[in-house]
Amino acid sequence: MKTAPGKTSNIAWAKILFNFVFSTIMLFISFFLIVLFCKRLNDIYQIWLMFASVVFVNGGLILWSFEMDIVNPNLREVASTGTTSNLKNFSHSIMIGFVVSLLFAILGLIFLLDDGDMMFVWVRIVGMSIIFFLCRLYLFRSNLHVYFKEIEF
């Protein structure tokens, strides 16, 4: 991205937007099929609130993965080997995604096991997801402005 003509941060945002839009479409199709084929669902709004939560967590994880690539670009390794298959950022990103997803699943389960209004429970779950997304957005933007000035090949 650093050698491409144009403003580097715009290129990064374009790549993030494509990733976010494509994954959101795939998530929408998945949740739509759940609603379509699960006839015993009584409160469909809960599925769509879960969808919103998953979209925000997914967006935060996308930003986190791009941030790892910006902070530790591994440009020399890619140039010398010609491949990106064995880079630490890939395995690190997958591990963070798994841990964050597991953490949100456990917290969501704890909230759902509470005896309370289900709408309030889902608002808390979606709220946590939005907070996670906004924190990752802030950190990504902060690192984007700092590290793109320092990345060299």
PDB file of C-alpha atoms in Angstrom:
ATOM      1  CA  MET A   1       0.000   0.000   0.000  1.00  0.00           C
ATOM      2  CA  LYS A   2       2.905   2.343   0.699  1.00  0.00           C
ATOM      3  CA  THR A   3       4.138   2.239  -2.915  1.00  0.00           C
ATOM      4  CA  ALA A   4       0.704   2.762  -4.486  1.00  0.00           C
ATOM      5  CA  PRO A   5      -0.033   6.190  -5.915  1.00  0.00           C
ATOM      6  CA  GLY A   6      -2.473   8.191  -3.877  1.00  0.00           C
ATOM      7  CA  LYS A   7      -3.050   8.858  -0.233  1.00  0.00           C
ATOM      8  CA  THR A   8      -2.179   5.733   1.729  1.00  0.00           C
ATOM      9  CA  SER A   9      -4.826   6.175   4.394  1.00  0.00           C
ATOM     10  CA  ASN A  10      -7.540   6.369   1.705  1.00  0.00           C
ATOM     11  CA  ILE A  11      -6.317   3.089   0.240  1.00  0.00           C
ATOM     12  CA  ALA A  12      -6.423   1.500   3.699  1.00  0.00           C
ATOM     13  CA  TRP A  13      -9.987   2.735   4.284  1.00  0.00           C
ATOM     14  CA  ALA A  14     -11.049   1.392   0.873  1.00  0.00           C
ATOM     15  CA  LYS A  15      -9.664  -2.058   1.708  1.00  0.00           C
ATOM     16  CA  ILE A  16     -11.356  -2.013   5.107  1.00  0.00           C
ATOM     17  CA  LEU A  17     -14.665  -0.909   3.603  1.00  0.00           C
ATOM     18  CA  PHE A  18     -14.598  -3.714   1.046  1.00  0.00           C
ATOM     19  CA  ASN A  19     -13.820  -6.290   3.755  1.00  0.00           C
ATOM     20  CA  PHE A  20     -16.521  -4.903   6.043  1.00  0.00           C
ATOM     21  CA  VAL A  21     -19.209  -4.743   3.340  1.00  0.00           C
ATOM     22  CA  PHE A  22     -18.481  -8.239   2.013  1.00  0.00           C
ATOM     23  CA  SER A  23     -18.426  -9.848   5.469  1.00  0.00           C
ATOM     24  CA  THR A  24     -21.604  -8.004   6.492  1.00  0.00           C
ATOM     25  CA  ILE A  25     -23.389  -9.282   3.405  1.00  0.00           C
ATOM     26  CA  MET A  26     -22.294 -12.844   4.227  1.00  0.00           C
ATOM     27  CA  LEU A  27     -23.445 -12.428   7.833  1.00  0.00           C
ATOM     28  CA  PHE A  28     -26.786 -11.040   6.656  1.00  0.00           C
ATOM     29  CA  ILE A  29     -27.326 -14.039   4.386  1.00  0.00           C
ATOM     30  CA  SER A  30     -26.485 -16.391   7.267  1.00  0.00           C
ATOM     31  CA  PHE A  31     -28.870 -14.710   9.692  1.00  0.00           C
ATOM     32  CA  PHE A  32     -31.565 -14.440   7.033  1.00  0.00           C
ATOM     33  CA  LEU A  33     -31.332 -18.200   6.458  1.00  0.00           C
ATOM     34  CA  ILE A  34     -31.590 -18.810  10.206  1.00  0.00           C
ATOM     35  CA  VAL A  35     -34.776 -16.758  10.352  1.00  0.00           C
ATOM     36  CA  LEU A  36     -36.105 -18.384   7.191  1.00  0.00           C
ATOM     37  CA  PHE A  37     -35.552 -22.004   8.175  1.00  0.00           C
ATOM     38  CA  CYS A  38     -36.052 -21.948  11.944  1.00  0.00           C
ATOM     39  CA  LYS A  39     -39.813 -21.991  12.200  1.00  0.00           C
ATOM     40  CA  ARG A  40     -39.847 -22.227  16.003  1.00  0.00           C
ATOM     41  CA  LEU A  41     -38.412 -18.752  16.524  1.00  0.00           C
ATOM     42  CA  ASN A  42     -40.847 -16.626  18.480  1.00  0.00           C
ATOM     43  CA  ASP A  43     -38.933 -13.387  18.869  1.00  0.00           C
ATOM     44  CA  ILE A  44     -37.198 -12.687  15.604  1.00  0.00           C
ATOM     45  CA  TYR A  45     -36.009  -9.289  16.864  1.00  0.00           C
ATOM     46  CA  GLN A  46     -33.511 -11.139  19.073  1.00  0.00           C
ATOM     47  CA  ILE A  47     -31.901 -12.713  16.008  1.00  0.00           C
ATOM     48  CA  TRP A  48     -31.546  -9.307  14.366  1.00  0.00           C
ATOM     49  CA  LEU A  49     -30.113  -7.803  17.546  1.00  0.00           C
ATOM     50  CA  MET A  50     -27.622 -10.674  17.593  1.00  0.00           C
ATOM     51  CA  PHE A  51     -26.857  -9.849  13.952  1.00  0.00           C
ATOM     52  CA  ALA A  52     -26.159  -6.229  14.904  1.00  0.00           C
ATOM     53  CA  SER A  53     -23.872  -7.364  17.701  1.00  0.00           C
ATOM     54  CA  VAL A  54     -21.956  -9.732  15.421  1.00  0.00           C
ATOM     55  CA  VAL A  55     -21.560  -7.027  12.755  1.00  0.00           C
ATOM     56  CA  PHE A  56     -20.047  -4.581  15.272  1.00  0.00           C
ATOM     57  CA  VAL A  57     -17.687  -7.205  16.722  1.00  0.00           C
ATOM     58  CA  ASN A  58     -16.718  -8.231  13.183  1.00  0.00           C
ATOM     59  CA  GLY A  59     -16.008  -4.602  12.299  1.00  0.00           C
ATOM     60  CA  GLY A  60     -13.845  -4.197  15.382  1.00  0.00           C
ATOM     61  CA  LEU A  61     -11.894  -7.340  14.527  1.00  0.00           C
ATOM     62  CA  ILE A  62     -11.370  -6.165  10.952  1.00  0.00           C
ATOM     63  CA  LEU A  63      -9.976  -2.887  12.234  1.00  0.00           C
ATOM     64  CA  TRP A  64      -7.761  -4.731  14.712  1.00  0.00           C
ATOM     65  CA  SER A  65      -6.340  -6.965  11.970  1.00  0.00           C
ATOM     66  CA  PHE A  66      -5.554  -4.003   9.744  1.00  0.00           C
ATOM     67  CA  GLU A  67      -4.019  -2.209  12.710  1.00  0.00           C
ATOM     68  CA  MET A  68      -1.684  -5.163  13.314  1.00  0.00           C
ATOM     69  CA  ASP A  69      -0.575  -4.970   9.680  1.00  0.00           C
ATOM     70  CA  ILE A  70       0.069  -1.255   9.995  1.00  0.00           C
ATOM     71  CA  VAL A  71       1.992  -1.513  13.262  1.00  0.00           C
ATOM     72  CA  ASN A  72       4.026  -4.544  12.105  1.00  0.00           C
ATOM     73  CA  PRO A  73       3.935  -4.508   8.286  1.00  0.00           C
ATOM     74  CA  ASN A  74       6.488  -7.314   7.586  1.00  0.00           C
ATOM     75  CA  LEU A  75       7.333  -5.726   4.241  1.00  0.00           C
ATOM     76  CA  ARG A  76      10.877  -7.140   4.161  1.00  0.00           C
ATOM     77  CA  GLU A  77       9.658 -10.709   4.754  1.00  0.00           C
ATOM     78  CA  VAL A  78       7.099 -10.457   1.950  1.00  0.00           C
ATOM     79  CA  ALA A  79       9.694  -8.958  -0.410  1.00  0.00           C
ATOM     80  CA  SER A  80      12.303 -11.629   0.337  1.00  0.00           C
ATOM     81  CA  THR A  81      10.003 -14.675   0.279  1.00  0.00           C
ATOM     82  CA  GLY A  82       7.360 -13.457  -2.162  1.00  0.00           C
ATOM     83  CA  THR A  83       4.607 -14.931  -0.004  1.00  0.00           C
ATOM     84  CA  THR A  84       2.449 -13.886   2.923  1.00  0.00           C
ATOM     85  CA  SER A  85       1.466 -17.347   4.089  1.00  0.00           C
ATOM     86  CA  ASN A  86       3.747 -17.690   7.129  1.00  0.00           C
ATOM     87  CA  LEU A  87       3.532 -14.244   8.667  1.00  0.00           C
ATOM     88  CA  LYS A  88       2.914 -13.828  12.390  1.00  0.00           C
ATOM     89  CA  ASN A  89       0.168 -11.259  11.787  1.00  0.00           C
ATOM     90  CA  PHE A  90      -2.114 -13.917  10.264  1.00  0.00           C
ATOM     91  CA  SER A  91      -1.930 -16.336  13.173  1.00  0.00           C
ATOM     92  CA  HIS A  92      -2.062 -13.487  15.685  1.00  0.00           C
ATOM     93  CA  SER A  93      -5.167 -12.059  14.013  1.00  0.00           C
ATOM     94  CA  ILE A  94      -6.911 -15.439  14.005  1.00  0.00           C
ATOM     95  CA  MET A  95      -6.084 -15.984  17.675  1.00  0.00           C
ATOM     96  CA  ILE A  96      -7.368 -12.530  18.661  1.00  0.00           C
ATOM     97  CA  GLY A  97     -10.553 -13.123  16.650  1.00  0.00           C
ATOM     98  CA  PHE A  98     -11.142 -16.435  18.376  1.00  0.00           C
ATOM     99  CA  VAL A  99     -10.500 -15.052  21.873  1.00  0.00           C
ATOM    100  CA  VAL A 100     -12.648 -11.938  21.364  1.00  0.00           C
ATOM    101  CA  SER A 101     -15.486 -13.998  19.880  1.00  0.00           C
ATOM    102  CA  LEU A 102     -15.299 -16.451  22.766  1.00  0.00           C
ATOM    103  CA  LEU A 103     -15.267 -13.585  25.266  1.00  0.00           C
ATOM    104  CA  PHE A 104     -18.340 -11.987  23.702  1.00  0.00           C
ATOM    105  CA  ALA A 105     -20.110 -15.357  23.579  1.00  0.00           C
ATOM    106  CA  ILE A 106     -19.424 -15.971  27.286  1.00  0.00           C
ATOM    107  CA  LEU A 107     -20.505 -12.451  28.274  1.00  0.00           C
ATOM    108  CA  GLY A 108     -23.617 -12.769  26.102  1.00  0.00           C
ATOM    109  CA  LEU A 109     -24.461 -16.079  27.714  1.00  0.00           C
ATOM    110  CA  ILE A 110     -24.032 -14.585  31.184  1.00  0.00           C
ATOM    111  CA  PHE A 111     -26.333 -11.700  30.248  1.00  0.00           C
ATOM    112  CA  LEU A 112     -28.895 -14.043  28.689  1.00  0.00           C
ATOM    113  CA  LEU A 113     -28.984 -16.224  31.802  1.00  0.00           C
ATOM    114  CA  ASP A 114     -29.928 -13.193  33.880  1.00  0.00           C
ATOM    115  CA  ASP A 115     -33.565 -13.058  34.865  1.00  0.00           C
ATOM    116  CA  GLY A 116     -34.566  -9.816  33.274  1.00  0.00           C
ATOM    117  CA  ASP A 117     -36.203  -8.137  30.348  1.00  0.00           C
ATOM    118  CA  MET A 118     -34.811  -9.715  27.163  1.00  0.00           C
ATOM    119  CA  MET A 119     -34.873  -6.440  25.289  1.00  0.00           C
ATOM    120  CA  PHE A 120     -32.648  -4.844  27.943  1.00  0.00           C
ATOM    121  CA  VAL A 121     -30.317  -7.857  27.825  1.00  0.00           C
ATOM    122  CA  TRP A 122     -29.916  -7.501  24.055  1.00  0.00           C
ATOM    123  CA  VAL A 123     -29.426  -3.745  24.332  1.00  0.00           C
ATOM    124  CA  ARG A 124     -26.530  -4.418  26.732  1.00  0.00           C
ATOM    125  CA  ILE A 125     -25.008  -7.001  24.398  1.00  0.00           C
ATOM    126  CA  VAL A 126     -25.296  -4.732  21.356  1.00  0.00           C
ATOM    127  CA  GLY A 127     -24.011  -1.818  23.455  1.00  0.00           C
ATOM    128  CA  MET A 128     -20.898  -3.784  24.402  1.00  0.00           C
ATOM    129  CA  SER A 129     -20.339  -4.595  20.738  1.00  0.00           C
ATOM    130  CA  ILE A 130     -20.680  -0.941  19.731  1.00  0.00           C
ATOM    131  CA  ILE A 131     -18.234   0.111  22.457  1.00  0.00           C
ATOM    132  CA  PHE A 132     -15.744  -2.519  21.261  1.00  0.00           C
ATOM    133  CA  PHE A 133     -16.119  -1.296  17.669  1.00  0.00           C
ATOM    134  CA  LEU A 134     -15.696   2.368  18.634  1.00  0.00           C
ATOM    135  CA  CYS A 135     -12.596   1.614  20.721  1.00  0.00           C
ATOM    136  CA  ARG A 136     -11.026  -0.325  17.840  1.00  0.00           C
ATOM    137  CA  LEU A 137     -11.971   2.480  15.414  1.00  0.00           C
ATOM    138  CA  TYR A 138     -10.298   5.084  17.630  1.00  0.00           C
ATOM    139  CA  LEU A 139      -7.149   2.984  18.046  1.00  0.00           C
ATOM    140  CA  PHE A 140      -6.993   2.196  14.333  1.00  0.00           C
ATOM    141  CA  ARG A 141      -7.349   5.839  13.332  1.00  0.00           C
ATOM    142  CA  SER A 142      -4.712   6.866  15.858  1.00  0.00           C
ATOM    143  CA  ASN A 143      -2.245   4.273  14.562  1.00  0.00           C
ATOM    144  CA  LEU A 144      -3.087   4.989  10.929  1.00  0.00           C
ATOM    145  CA  HIS A 145      -2.012   8.611  11.255  1.00  0.00           C
ATOM    146  CA  VAL A 146       1.177   7.782  13.158  1.00  0.00           C
ATOM    147  CA  TYR A 147       2.492   4.644  11.499  1.00  0.00           C
ATOM    148  CA  PHE A 148       1.890   5.451   7.848  1.00  0.00           C
ATOM    149  CA  LYS A 149       4.366   8.272   8.229  1.00  0.00           C
ATOM    150  CA  GLU A 150       6.976   5.805   9.552  1.00  0.00           C
ATOM    151  CA  ILE A 151       6.510   2.724   7.329  1.00  0.00           C
ATOM    152  CA  GLU A 152       9.460   2.247   5.002  1.00  0.00           C
ATOM    153  CA  PHE A 153      10.441  -0.607   2.800  1.00  0.00           C
TER     154      PHE A 153
END
